[in-house]
Amino acid sequence: MPRSIQLHADLAVDPEREADALRYFETVYRPTASRFEGYIELQLLKLQAALVGSAPAGINYRFSITFTTEALRQKWVASDPHQDVWGTLETFLTRHDYDFLLFEVI
């Protein structure tokens, strides 16, 4: 049986727009993603501290989305609803140079 996949991206959410960004994530982005086949979970993690080493420069959140397969995640990414919600989410960010890391969930 194939293992699920999880995509991570570090984000720089504008502190002055943080409340609006979190509201958008909870009321629009997550509900939209959750309607897609293969969706498992979507989290927005707020950085609290780097306990060992250092955090990536300038980031304050980590975005994490889990799908049953990479093929189904790609269908979500290619969809018009994803283009709409990601485009709006980007308006809350101060940087747009992302590292997208794809993990297999063990």
PDB file of C-alpha atoms in Angstrom:
ATOM      1  CA  MET A   1       0.000   0.000   0.000  1.00  0.00           C
ATOM      2  CA  PRO A   2       1.469   3.401  -0.950  1.00  0.00           C
ATOM      3  CA  ARG A   3       2.417   5.770   1.828  1.00  0.00           C
ATOM      4  CA  SER A   4       0.953   9.251   2.064  1.00  0.00           C
ATOM      5  CA  ILE A   5       3.017  12.311   1.247  1.00  0.00           C
ATOM      6  CA  GLN A   6       3.480  15.592   3.058  1.00  0.00           C
ATOM      7  CA  LEU A   7       4.634  18.900   1.575  1.00  0.00           C
ATOM      8  CA  HIS A   8       6.311  21.532   3.774  1.00  0.00           C
ATOM      9  CA  ALA A   9       6.958  25.177   2.934  1.00  0.00           C
ATOM     10  CA  ASP A  10       8.420  27.849   5.192  1.00  0.00           C
ATOM     11  CA  LEU A  11       6.502  31.122   5.026  1.00  0.00           C
ATOM     12  CA  ALA A  12       7.148  34.703   6.077  1.00  0.00           C
ATOM     13  CA  VAL A  13       3.703  35.917   7.146  1.00  0.00           C
ATOM     14  CA  ASP A  14       3.516  39.703   7.482  1.00  0.00           C
ATOM     15  CA  PRO A  15       3.183  40.357  11.252  1.00  0.00           C
ATOM     16  CA  GLU A  16       0.872  43.297  10.551  1.00  0.00           C
ATOM     17  CA  ARG A  17      -1.504  41.020   8.624  1.00  0.00           C
ATOM     18  CA  GLU A  18      -1.081  37.873  10.711  1.00  0.00           C
ATOM     19  CA  ALA A  19      -4.627  37.824  12.131  1.00  0.00           C
ATOM     20  CA  ASP A  20      -6.126  38.194   8.648  1.00  0.00           C
ATOM     21  CA  ALA A  21      -3.813  35.506   7.263  1.00  0.00           C
ATOM     22  CA  LEU A  22      -4.801  33.041   9.987  1.00  0.00           C
ATOM     23  CA  ARG A  23      -8.500  33.779   9.514  1.00  0.00           C
ATOM     24  CA  TYR A  24      -8.138  33.254   5.747  1.00  0.00           C
ATOM     25  CA  PHE A  25      -6.257  30.009   6.253  1.00  0.00           C
ATOM     26  CA  GLU A  26      -8.934  28.623   8.602  1.00  0.00           C
ATOM     27  CA  THR A  27     -12.051  29.849   6.793  1.00  0.00           C
ATOM     28  CA  VAL A  28     -11.050  29.617   3.120  1.00  0.00           C
ATOM     29  CA  TYR A  29      -7.775  27.809   2.389  1.00  0.00           C
ATOM     30  CA  ARG A  30      -8.195  24.693   4.550  1.00  0.00           C
ATOM     31  CA  PRO A  31     -11.895  24.160   3.684  1.00  0.00           C
ATOM     32  CA  THR A  32     -11.085  24.464  -0.031  1.00  0.00           C
ATOM     33  CA  ALA A  33      -8.216  21.970   0.132  1.00  0.00           C
ATOM     34  CA  SER A  34     -10.233  19.531   2.238  1.00  0.00           C
ATOM     35  CA  ARG A  35     -12.751  19.035  -0.585  1.00  0.00           C
ATOM     36  CA  PHE A  36     -10.130  17.460  -2.852  1.00  0.00           C
ATOM     37  CA  GLU A  37      -9.693  13.726  -3.308  1.00  0.00           C
ATOM     38  CA  GLY A  38      -6.774  12.374  -1.306  1.00  0.00           C
ATOM     39  CA  TYR A  39      -6.647  15.252   1.180  1.00  0.00           C
ATOM     40  CA  ILE A  40      -5.670  14.141   4.690  1.00  0.00           C
ATOM     41  CA  GLU A  41      -4.538  17.180   6.669  1.00  0.00           C
ATOM     42  CA  LEU A  42      -3.366  20.771   6.399  1.00  0.00           C
ATOM     43  CA  GLN A  43      -1.545  22.605   9.165  1.00  0.00           C
ATOM     44  CA  LEU A  44      -0.012  26.007   9.625  1.00  0.00           C
ATOM     45  CA  LEU A  45       2.691  25.838  12.290  1.00  0.00           C
ATOM     46  CA  LYS A  46       3.869  29.018  14.035  1.00  0.00           C
ATOM     47  CA  LEU A  47       7.570  29.057  14.857  1.00  0.00           C
ATOM     48  CA  GLN A  48       8.206  29.446  18.585  1.00  0.00           C
ATOM     49  CA  ALA A  49      11.948  28.820  18.899  1.00  0.00           C
ATOM     50  CA  ALA A  50      14.956  27.104  17.378  1.00  0.00           C
ATOM     51  CA  LEU A  51      16.059  24.859  20.225  1.00  0.00           C
ATOM     52  CA  VAL A  52      19.124  23.480  18.453  1.00  0.00           C
ATOM     53  CA  GLY A  53      20.689  25.114  15.421  1.00  0.00           C
ATOM     54  CA  SER A  54      18.931  28.003  13.726  1.00  0.00           C
ATOM     55  CA  ALA A  55      15.591  28.565  12.056  1.00  0.00           C
ATOM     56  CA  PRO A  56      15.479  29.478   8.361  1.00  0.00           C
ATOM     57  CA  ALA A  57      16.076  33.212   8.086  1.00  0.00           C
ATOM     58  CA  GLY A  58      12.992  35.416   8.028  1.00  0.00           C
ATOM     59  CA  ILE A  59      10.314  32.752   8.400  1.00  0.00           C
ATOM     60  CA  ASN A  60       7.657  32.640  11.094  1.00  0.00           C
ATOM     61  CA  TYR A  61       5.369  29.845   9.859  1.00  0.00           C
ATOM     62  CA  ARG A  62       5.630  26.406   8.291  1.00  0.00           C
ATOM     63  CA  PHE A  63       2.858  25.207   5.981  1.00  0.00           C
ATOM     64  CA  SER A  64       2.291  21.435   5.916  1.00  0.00           C
ATOM     65  CA  ILE A  65      -0.220  19.595   3.714  1.00  0.00           C
ATOM     66  CA  THR A  66      -0.745  15.840   3.560  1.00  0.00           C
ATOM     67  CA  PHE A  67      -2.324  13.843   0.727  1.00  0.00           C
ATOM     68  CA  THR A  68      -2.725  10.116   0.195  1.00  0.00           C
ATOM     69  CA  THR A  69      -0.562  10.264  -2.971  1.00  0.00           C
ATOM     70  CA  GLU A  70       1.635  12.741  -4.822  1.00  0.00           C
ATOM     71  CA  ALA A  71      -0.535  12.332  -7.916  1.00  0.00           C
ATOM     72  CA  LEU A  72      -3.615  13.526  -6.001  1.00  0.00           C
ATOM     73  CA  ARG A  73      -1.661  16.410  -4.455  1.00  0.00           C
ATOM     74  CA  GLN A  74      -0.594  17.425  -7.955  1.00  0.00           C
ATOM     75  CA  LYS A  75      -4.250  17.425  -9.073  1.00  0.00           C
ATOM     76  CA  TRP A  76      -4.987  19.825  -6.210  1.00  0.00           C
ATOM     77  CA  VAL A  77      -2.015  22.043  -7.150  1.00  0.00           C
ATOM     78  CA  ALA A  78      -3.128  22.186 -10.805  1.00  0.00           C
ATOM     79  CA  SER A  79      -6.727  23.064  -9.918  1.00  0.00           C
ATOM     80  CA  ASP A  80      -8.304  26.495 -10.308  1.00  0.00           C
ATOM     81  CA  PRO A  81      -9.399  26.551  -6.638  1.00  0.00           C
ATOM     82  CA  HIS A  82      -5.780  26.000  -5.553  1.00  0.00           C
ATOM     83  CA  GLN A  83      -4.561  28.796  -7.829  1.00  0.00           C
ATOM     84  CA  ASP A  84      -7.125  31.127  -6.263  1.00  0.00           C
ATOM     85  CA  VAL A  85      -6.478  30.278  -2.607  1.00  0.00           C
ATOM     86  CA  TRP A  86      -2.666  30.117  -2.924  1.00  0.00           C
ATOM     87  CA  GLY A  87      -2.618  33.437  -4.785  1.00  0.00           C
ATOM     88  CA  THR A  88      -4.593  35.093  -2.007  1.00  0.00           C
ATOM     89  CA  LEU A  89      -2.492  33.453   0.721  1.00  0.00           C
ATOM     90  CA  GLU A  90       0.615  34.919  -0.928  1.00  0.00           C
ATOM     91  CA  THR A  91      -0.764  38.439  -0.392  1.00  0.00           C
ATOM     92  CA  PHE A  92      -0.224  37.939   3.354  1.00  0.00           C
ATOM     93  CA  LEU A  93       3.472  37.093   2.909  1.00  0.00           C
ATOM     94  CA  THR A  94       6.516  39.344   2.910  1.00  0.00           C
ATOM     95  CA  ARG A  95       8.658  36.912   0.874  1.00  0.00           C
ATOM     96  CA  HIS A  96       7.887  34.641  -2.053  1.00  0.00           C
ATOM     97  CA  ASP A  97      11.092  32.604  -2.278  1.00  0.00           C
ATOM     98  CA  TYR A  98       9.884  29.261  -1.003  1.00  0.00           C
ATOM     99  CA  ASP A  99      11.550  25.958  -0.386  1.00  0.00           C
ATOM    100  CA  PHE A 100       9.010  23.195  -0.961  1.00  0.00           C
ATOM    101  CA  LEU A 101      10.053  19.933   0.688  1.00  0.00           C
ATOM    102  CA  LEU A 102       8.141  16.749  -0.135  1.00  0.00           C
ATOM    103  CA  PHE A 103       8.209  13.903   2.390  1.00  0.00           C
ATOM    104  CA  GLU A 104       6.911  10.366   2.357  1.00  0.00           C
ATOM    105  CA  VAL A 105       5.064   9.701   5.623  1.00  0.00           C
ATOM    106  CA  ILE A 106       6.504   6.623   7.299  1.00  0.00           C
TER     107      ILE A 106
END
